[in-house]
Amino acid sequence: MRASRVLPWIVTILGALYFLLPLVATLEFSLRMVRGTYSLEAYRIVFADARFRQSFSFSVVCALSTIVIGVLLIVPTAYWVRLRLPRLRPLVEFVTLLPLVIPPIVLVFGYLRLYNSSSLMPFTATLTGTNILLVLGYVTLSLPYMYRAVDTGLAAIDIRTLTEAAESLGASRRTVLARIILPNVRPAILSGAFLTFAIVIGEFVLASLLNRPAFGPYLQNVGANRAYEPAALAMIAFAITWACMGLLQLFGGRRAGAVAAPRRISNPFRRKAAP
């Protein structure tokens, strides 16, 4: 009995040390830029760098744009497939998993061949077009994570019953999707959104080959030319990741699949009495 109780604690402690020791070592190294003392000089230099602010803000805008497009694309698709086209689920799941099989470098070279300045849709001829192409590439990379999260959230609720009940009260399909389905899969959407945010912030291949000032190429450039600043950037990126997880716990308070109360479902669609 004692061995069965002690062994899990040993495994937990060893796992914690495996993950925490490199993090502590990186933090300690990032504080040693000033010889003989601990300081935040590396962090000050990073935050004072105009390229850091430019690249990070650019990646944040790209991430938010990717999340919005991904939600508008995935939620109606997953909802319609589960409601009306269940036989197409294997095909849709296969298509959304392709970005995990196709390397990003192959994907971006395909984009460059299809959408260069001499093609019918010359996205790369302008900076705006290149930014749009980059965001669309991010949407493609986020498909496996966003679709799986939304599909899992939809599986936890009875969308057919909710849809029929709302339509019997006079709701249109668009209203059902916006007022019934979206609130009930909100935690699942947030989960996919924060995974997408983390992917976009750290992505390197697409932004580098499209020559855009994103955060991933900036991390690589700093890591190749400096010593202490890369450690500080690693800690900043780690803090951003944990902040995303904290926001997920904060805004996704209601568990996925929690169905709204009947009062909230029926009220928006109750018809007014004739005068």
mmCIF file of C-alpha atoms in Angstrom:
data_model
loop_
_atom_site.group_PDB
_atom_site.id
_atom_site.type_symbol
_atom_site.label_atom_id
_atom_site.label_comp_id
_atom_site.label_asym_id
_atom_site.label_seq_id
_atom_site.Cartn_x
_atom_site.Cartn_y
_atom_site.Cartn_z
ATOM 1 C CA MET A 1 0.000 0.000 0.000
ATOM 2 C CA ARG A 2 2.806 2.413 0.843
ATOM 3 C CA ALA A 3 4.571 1.686 -2.448
ATOM 4 C CA SER A 4 1.327 2.232 -4.396
ATOM 5 C CA ARG A 5 0.948 5.641 -2.734
ATOM 6 C CA VAL A 6 4.559 6.774 -3.046
ATOM 7 C CA LEU A 7 5.107 5.758 -6.680
ATOM 8 C CA PRO A 8 2.613 8.258 -8.192
ATOM 9 C CA TRP A 9 4.224 11.079 -6.191
ATOM 10 C CA ILE A 10 7.677 10.065 -7.444
ATOM 11 C CA VAL A 11 6.474 10.018 -11.049
ATOM 12 C CA THR A 12 4.760 13.413 -10.603
ATOM 13 C CA ILE A 13 7.861 14.992 -9.070
ATOM 14 C CA LEU A 14 10.134 13.602 -11.794
ATOM 15 C CA GLY A 15 7.762 14.870 -14.494
ATOM 16 C CA ALA A 16 7.601 18.304 -12.884
ATOM 17 C CA LEU A 17 11.393 18.478 -12.672
ATOM 18 C CA TYR A 18 11.692 17.396 -16.314
ATOM 19 C CA PHE A 19 9.522 20.308 -17.438
ATOM 20 C CA LEU A 20 10.417 22.941 -14.855
ATOM 21 C CA LEU A 21 14.213 22.653 -14.691
ATOM 22 C CA PRO A 22 14.798 23.810 -18.322
ATOM 23 C CA LEU A 23 12.338 26.643 -17.732
ATOM 24 C CA VAL A 24 14.092 27.747 -14.535
ATOM 25 C CA ALA A 25 17.492 27.500 -16.252
ATOM 26 C CA THR A 26 16.268 29.637 -19.165
ATOM 27 C CA LEU A 27 14.839 32.220 -16.775
ATOM 28 C CA GLU A 28 18.066 32.316 -14.757
ATOM 29 C CA PHE A 29 20.159 32.723 -17.921
ATOM 30 C CA SER A 30 17.945 35.552 -19.200
ATOM 31 C CA LEU A 31 18.635 37.501 -15.978
ATOM 32 C CA ARG A 32 22.452 37.297 -16.285
ATOM 33 C CA MET A 33 23.000 39.826 -19.054
ATOM 34 C CA VAL A 34 24.702 42.205 -16.606
ATOM 35 C CA ARG A 35 27.809 40.422 -15.383
ATOM 36 C CA GLY A 36 27.842 39.513 -11.704
ATOM 37 C CA THR A 37 24.222 40.337 -10.899
ATOM 38 C CA TYR A 38 20.658 39.497 -11.823
ATOM 39 C CA SER A 39 18.813 42.101 -13.873
ATOM 40 C CA LEU A 40 15.987 42.572 -16.341
ATOM 41 C CA GLU A 41 18.263 44.188 -18.913
ATOM 42 C CA ALA A 42 17.543 41.550 -21.566
ATOM 43 C CA TYR A 43 13.814 42.074 -21.144
ATOM 44 C CA ARG A 44 14.257 45.848 -21.303
ATOM 45 C CA ILE A 45 16.174 45.546 -24.579
ATOM 46 C CA VAL A 46 13.543 43.222 -26.032
ATOM 47 C CA PHE A 47 10.609 45.463 -25.128
ATOM 48 C CA ALA A 48 12.489 48.552 -26.313
ATOM 49 C CA ASP A 49 13.129 46.973 -29.715
ATOM 50 C CA ALA A 50 10.777 48.458 -32.299
ATOM 51 C CA ARG A 51 10.934 45.248 -34.340
ATOM 52 C CA PHE A 52 9.590 43.294 -31.366
ATOM 53 C CA ARG A 53 6.562 45.564 -31.065
ATOM 54 C CA GLN A 54 6.005 45.583 -34.822
ATOM 55 C CA SER A 55 6.329 41.814 -35.272
ATOM 56 C CA PHE A 56 4.256 40.957 -32.214
ATOM 57 C CA SER A 57 1.438 43.354 -33.119
ATOM 58 C CA PHE A 58 1.479 42.058 -36.702
ATOM 59 C CA SER A 59 1.179 38.448 -35.510
ATOM 60 C CA VAL A 60 -1.593 39.348 -33.051
ATOM 61 C CA VAL A 61 -3.627 40.981 -35.847
ATOM 62 C CA CYS A 62 -3.016 37.937 -38.056
ATOM 63 C CA ALA A 63 -4.026 35.601 -35.227
ATOM 64 C CA LEU A 64 -7.276 37.468 -34.521
ATOM 65 C CA SER A 65 -8.107 37.560 -38.236
ATOM 66 C CA THR A 66 -7.393 33.831 -38.483
ATOM 67 C CA ILE A 67 -9.656 33.090 -35.516
ATOM 68 C CA VAL A 68 -12.551 35.133 -36.945
ATOM 69 C CA ILE A 69 -12.293 33.520 -40.388
ATOM 70 C CA GLY A 70 -11.859 30.068 -38.865
ATOM 71 C CA VAL A 71 -14.948 30.420 -36.669
ATOM 72 C CA LEU A 72 -17.076 31.747 -39.555
ATOM 73 C CA LEU A 73 -15.908 28.845 -41.720
ATOM 74 C CA ILE A 74 -15.814 25.933 -39.285
ATOM 75 C CA VAL A 75 -18.863 26.445 -37.051
ATOM 76 C CA PRO A 76 -21.499 26.518 -39.840
ATOM 77 C CA THR A 77 -19.733 23.695 -41.675
ATOM 78 C CA ALA A 78 -19.490 21.411 -38.649
ATOM 79 C CA TYR A 79 -23.074 22.237 -37.658
ATOM 80 C CA TRP A 80 -24.481 21.513 -41.114
ATOM 81 C CA VAL A 81 -22.486 18.300 -41.512
ATOM 82 C CA ARG A 82 -23.715 16.977 -38.163
ATOM 83 C CA LEU A 83 -27.309 18.054 -38.807
ATOM 84 C CA ARG A 84 -27.897 17.236 -42.469
ATOM 85 C CA LEU A 85 -24.857 15.512 -43.974
ATOM 86 C CA PRO A 86 -23.569 12.963 -41.447
ATOM 87 C CA ARG A 87 -22.266 10.710 -44.225
ATOM 88 C CA LEU A 88 -19.794 13.392 -45.247
ATOM 89 C CA ARG A 89 -18.183 13.558 -41.787
ATOM 90 C CA PRO A 90 -15.310 11.177 -42.663
ATOM 91 C CA LEU A 91 -14.518 13.221 -45.784
ATOM 92 C CA VAL A 92 -14.638 16.548 -43.921
ATOM 93 C CA GLU A 93 -12.466 15.163 -41.115
ATOM 94 C CA PHE A 94 -9.963 13.873 -43.692
ATOM 95 C CA VAL A 95 -9.783 17.275 -45.412
ATOM 96 C CA THR A 96 -9.304 19.135 -42.125
ATOM 97 C CA LEU A 97 -6.499 16.761 -41.101
ATOM 98 C CA LEU A 98 -4.512 17.316 -44.314
ATOM 99 C CA PRO A 99 -2.551 20.312 -42.878
ATOM 100 C CA LEU A 100 -1.026 17.884 -40.346
ATOM 101 C CA VAL A 101 0.194 15.677 -43.195
ATOM 102 C CA ILE A 102 1.319 18.325 -45.696
ATOM 103 C CA PRO A 103 4.420 20.211 -44.471
ATOM 104 C CA PRO A 104 3.990 23.991 -44.257
ATOM 105 C CA ILE A 105 6.922 24.526 -46.617
ATOM 106 C CA VAL A 106 5.104 22.517 -49.308
ATOM 107 C CA LEU A 107 1.939 24.489 -48.624
ATOM 108 C CA VAL A 108 3.616 27.875 -48.968
ATOM 109 C CA PHE A 109 5.436 26.877 -52.168
ATOM 110 C CA GLY A 110 2.087 25.828 -53.597
ATOM 111 C CA TYR A 111 0.662 29.212 -52.638
ATOM 112 C CA LEU A 112 3.561 30.992 -54.309
ATOM 113 C CA ARG A 113 3.072 29.014 -57.521
ATOM 114 C CA LEU A 114 -0.691 29.570 -57.612
ATOM 115 C CA TYR A 115 -0.915 33.176 -56.436
ATOM 116 C CA ASN A 116 2.254 34.857 -57.726
ATOM 117 C CA SER A 117 2.245 38.128 -59.625
ATOM 118 C CA SER A 118 1.821 36.408 -63.010
ATOM 119 C CA SER A 119 -1.224 34.306 -62.030
ATOM 120 C CA LEU A 120 -4.934 35.080 -62.373
ATOM 121 C CA MET A 121 -5.117 35.918 -58.641
ATOM 122 C CA PRO A 122 -1.862 37.788 -57.949
ATOM 123 C CA PHE A 123 -2.013 37.957 -54.144
ATOM 124 C CA THR A 124 1.755 38.365 -53.837
ATOM 125 C CA ALA A 125 1.799 41.438 -56.132
ATOM 126 C CA THR A 126 0.891 43.718 -53.205
ATOM 127 C CA LEU A 127 1.593 43.761 -49.466
ATOM 128 C CA THR A 128 -2.118 43.633 -48.685
ATOM 129 C CA GLY A 129 -2.588 40.611 -50.915
ATOM 130 C CA THR A 130 0.424 38.903 -49.335
ATOM 131 C CA ASN A 131 -0.988 39.550 -45.858
ATOM 132 C CA ILE A 132 -4.332 38.074 -46.936
ATOM 133 C CA LEU A 133 -2.537 35.035 -48.348
ATOM 134 C CA LEU A 134 -0.620 34.649 -45.079
ATOM 135 C CA VAL A 135 -3.833 34.763 -43.020
ATOM 136 C CA LEU A 136 -5.472 32.208 -45.323
ATOM 137 C CA GLY A 137 -2.435 29.984 -44.844
ATOM 138 C CA TYR A 138 -2.827 30.318 -41.082
ATOM 139 C CA VAL A 139 -6.503 29.378 -41.417
ATOM 140 C CA THR A 140 -5.425 26.236 -43.244
ATOM 141 C CA LEU A 141 -2.897 25.342 -40.546
ATOM 142 C CA SER A 142 -5.495 25.845 -37.817
ATOM 143 C CA LEU A 143 -8.177 23.681 -39.456
ATOM 144 C CA PRO A 144 -7.351 20.443 -37.566
ATOM 145 C CA TYR A 145 -7.466 22.135 -34.170
ATOM 146 C CA MET A 146 -10.451 24.422 -34.741
ATOM 147 C CA TYR A 147 -12.590 21.763 -36.422
ATOM 148 C CA ARG A 148 -11.850 19.103 -33.800
ATOM 149 C CA ALA A 149 -12.658 21.500 -30.971
ATOM 150 C CA VAL A 150 -15.935 22.685 -32.520
ATOM 151 C CA ASP A 151 -16.981 19.184 -33.583
ATOM 152 C CA THR A 152 -16.398 17.891 -30.050
ATOM 153 C CA GLY A 153 -18.506 20.726 -28.644
ATOM 154 C CA LEU A 154 -21.320 19.971 -31.085
ATOM 155 C CA ALA A 155 -21.191 16.276 -30.191
ATOM 156 C CA ALA A 156 -21.891 17.143 -26.545
ATOM 157 C CA ILE A 157 -25.262 18.787 -27.297
ATOM 158 C CA ASP A 158 -28.404 17.618 -29.082
ATOM 159 C CA ILE A 159 -28.284 20.029 -32.007
ATOM 160 C CA ARG A 160 -31.174 18.366 -33.826
ATOM 161 C CA THR A 161 -33.594 18.821 -30.923
ATOM 162 C CA LEU A 162 -32.428 22.394 -30.304
ATOM 163 C CA THR A 163 -32.795 23.243 -33.992
ATOM 164 C CA GLU A 164 -36.271 21.757 -34.290
ATOM 165 C CA ALA A 165 -37.438 23.475 -31.092
ATOM 166 C CA ALA A 166 -36.129 26.862 -32.251
ATOM 167 C CA GLU A 167 -37.572 26.501 -35.754
ATOM 168 C CA SER A 168 -40.967 25.553 -34.302
ATOM 169 C CA LEU A 169 -40.898 28.897 -32.499
ATOM 170 C CA GLY A 170 -40.254 30.787 -35.735
ATOM 171 C CA ALA A 171 -36.462 31.074 -35.745
ATOM 172 C CA SER A 172 -34.536 31.075 -39.002
ATOM 173 C CA ARG A 173 -31.537 28.831 -39.520
ATOM 174 C CA ARG A 174 -29.200 31.813 -39.184
ATOM 175 C CA THR A 175 -30.829 32.772 -35.879
ATOM 176 C CA VAL A 176 -30.541 29.211 -34.612
ATOM 177 C CA LEU A 177 -26.859 29.187 -35.402
ATOM 178 C CA ALA A 178 -26.156 32.586 -33.842
ATOM 179 C CA ARG A 179 -28.458 32.453 -30.789
ATOM 180 C CA ILE A 180 -28.544 28.746 -29.922
ATOM 181 C CA ILE A 181 -25.563 26.843 -31.316
ATOM 182 C CA LEU A 182 -22.793 29.410 -30.787
ATOM 183 C CA PRO A 183 -23.529 30.025 -27.065
ATOM 184 C CA ASN A 184 -23.598 26.294 -26.364
ATOM 185 C CA VAL A 185 -20.247 25.601 -28.071
ATOM 186 C CA ARG A 186 -18.555 28.755 -26.776
ATOM 187 C CA PRO A 187 -15.961 26.897 -24.630
ATOM 188 C CA ALA A 188 -15.098 24.646 -27.577
ATOM 189 C CA ILE A 189 -14.682 27.662 -29.867
ATOM 190 C CA LEU A 190 -12.466 29.356 -27.289
ATOM 191 C CA SER A 191 -10.344 26.230 -27.016
ATOM 192 C CA GLY A 192 -9.772 26.162 -30.775
ATOM 193 C CA ALA A 193 -9.248 29.937 -30.831
ATOM 194 C CA PHE A 194 -6.459 29.907 -28.250
ATOM 195 C CA LEU A 195 -4.778 26.940 -29.940
ATOM 196 C CA THR A 196 -4.942 28.919 -33.182
ATOM 197 C CA PHE A 197 -3.492 31.984 -31.458
ATOM 198 C CA ALA A 198 -0.548 29.965 -30.128
ATOM 199 C CA ILE A 199 0.087 28.443 -33.570
ATOM 200 C CA VAL A 200 0.063 31.793 -35.364
ATOM 201 C CA ILE A 201 2.299 33.521 -32.811
ATOM 202 C CA GLY A 202 5.039 30.903 -33.156
ATOM 203 C CA GLU A 203 4.691 30.088 -36.879
ATOM 204 C CA PHE A 204 7.873 30.602 -38.894
ATOM 205 C CA VAL A 205 7.746 28.942 -42.335
ATOM 206 C CA LEU A 206 4.830 30.763 -43.961
ATOM 207 C CA ALA A 207 5.796 34.204 -42.666
ATOM 208 C CA SER A 208 9.457 33.742 -43.555
ATOM 209 C CA LEU A 209 8.929 32.556 -47.134
ATOM 210 C CA LEU A 210 6.262 35.198 -47.744
ATOM 211 C CA ASN A 211 8.669 37.780 -46.280
ATOM 212 C CA ARG A 212 6.267 39.206 -43.723
ATOM 213 C CA PRO A 213 7.339 40.820 -40.408
ATOM 214 C CA ALA A 214 5.779 38.214 -38.112
ATOM 215 C CA PHE A 215 6.850 37.187 -34.607
ATOM 216 C CA GLY A 216 8.209 33.770 -35.633
ATOM 217 C CA PRO A 217 10.888 35.074 -38.042
ATOM 218 C CA TYR A 218 11.796 37.733 -35.466
ATOM 219 C CA LEU A 219 12.390 35.021 -32.840
ATOM 220 C CA GLN A 220 14.617 33.108 -35.247
ATOM 221 C CA ASN A 221 16.587 36.212 -36.206
ATOM 222 C CA VAL A 222 17.213 37.215 -32.594
ATOM 223 C CA GLY A 223 18.159 33.656 -31.650
ATOM 224 C CA ALA A 224 20.744 33.495 -34.416
ATOM 225 C CA ASN A 225 22.473 36.782 -33.555
ATOM 226 C CA ARG A 226 22.220 37.321 -29.777
ATOM 227 C CA ALA A 227 22.702 35.398 -26.545
ATOM 228 C CA TYR A 228 20.558 36.640 -23.658
ATOM 229 C CA GLU A 229 17.680 38.193 -25.580
ATOM 230 C CA PRO A 230 16.527 34.829 -27.052
ATOM 231 C CA ALA A 231 16.153 33.446 -23.524
ATOM 232 C CA ALA A 232 14.066 36.470 -22.576
ATOM 233 C CA LEU A 233 11.935 36.029 -25.698
ATOM 234 C CA ALA A 234 11.439 32.352 -24.851
ATOM 235 C CA MET A 235 10.130 33.323 -21.410
ATOM 236 C CA ILE A 236 7.867 35.957 -22.957
ATOM 237 C CA ALA A 237 6.465 33.422 -25.429
ATOM 238 C CA PHE A 238 5.932 30.955 -22.579
ATOM 239 C CA ALA A 239 4.084 33.635 -20.588
ATOM 240 C CA ILE A 240 1.884 34.399 -23.614
ATOM 241 C CA THR A 241 0.992 30.712 -23.912
ATOM 242 C CA TRP A 242 0.054 30.479 -20.245
ATOM 243 C CA ALA A 243 -1.928 33.701 -20.539
ATOM 244 C CA CYS A 244 -3.938 32.099 -23.348
ATOM 245 C CA MET A 245 -4.629 29.084 -21.136
ATOM 246 C CA GLY A 246 -5.709 31.380 -18.317
ATOM 247 C CA LEU A 247 -8.071 33.257 -20.625
ATOM 248 C CA LEU A 248 -9.493 29.930 -21.763
ATOM 249 C CA GLN A 249 -10.273 29.010 -18.154
ATOM 250 C CA LEU A 250 -11.659 32.486 -17.437
ATOM 251 C CA PHE A 251 -13.965 32.920 -20.423
ATOM 252 C CA GLY A 252 -14.797 29.262 -20.916
ATOM 253 C CA GLY A 253 -16.299 28.912 -17.464
ATOM 254 C CA ARG A 254 -19.349 27.061 -18.604
ATOM 255 C CA ARG A 255 -18.536 23.520 -19.633
ATOM 256 C CA ALA A 256 -18.791 22.531 -23.263
ATOM 257 C CA GLY A 257 -22.148 21.136 -24.167
ATOM 258 C CA ALA A 258 -24.076 22.892 -21.402
ATOM 259 C CA VAL A 259 -27.449 23.527 -23.014
ATOM 260 C CA ALA A 260 -29.054 26.891 -22.464
ATOM 261 C CA ALA A 261 -32.191 26.980 -20.383
ATOM 262 C CA PRO A 262 -35.492 26.626 -22.272
ATOM 263 C CA ARG A 263 -36.449 30.147 -21.217
ATOM 264 C CA ARG A 264 -33.435 31.582 -23.006
ATOM 265 C CA ILE A 265 -34.113 29.506 -26.092
ATOM 266 C CA SER A 266 -37.774 30.338 -26.497
ATOM 267 C CA ASN A 267 -37.834 34.042 -25.622
ATOM 268 C CA PRO A 268 -35.866 35.397 -28.634
ATOM 269 C CA PHE A 269 -38.286 33.755 -31.082
ATOM 270 C CA ARG A 270 -41.635 34.311 -29.352
ATOM 271 C CA ARG A 271 -43.958 36.007 -31.773
ATOM 272 C CA LYS A 272 -45.692 39.156 -30.707
ATOM 273 C CA ALA A 273 -49.450 39.114 -30.507
ATOM 274 C CA ALA A 274 -51.286 40.836 -33.343
ATOM 275 C CA PRO A 275 -52.548 44.323 -32.397
#
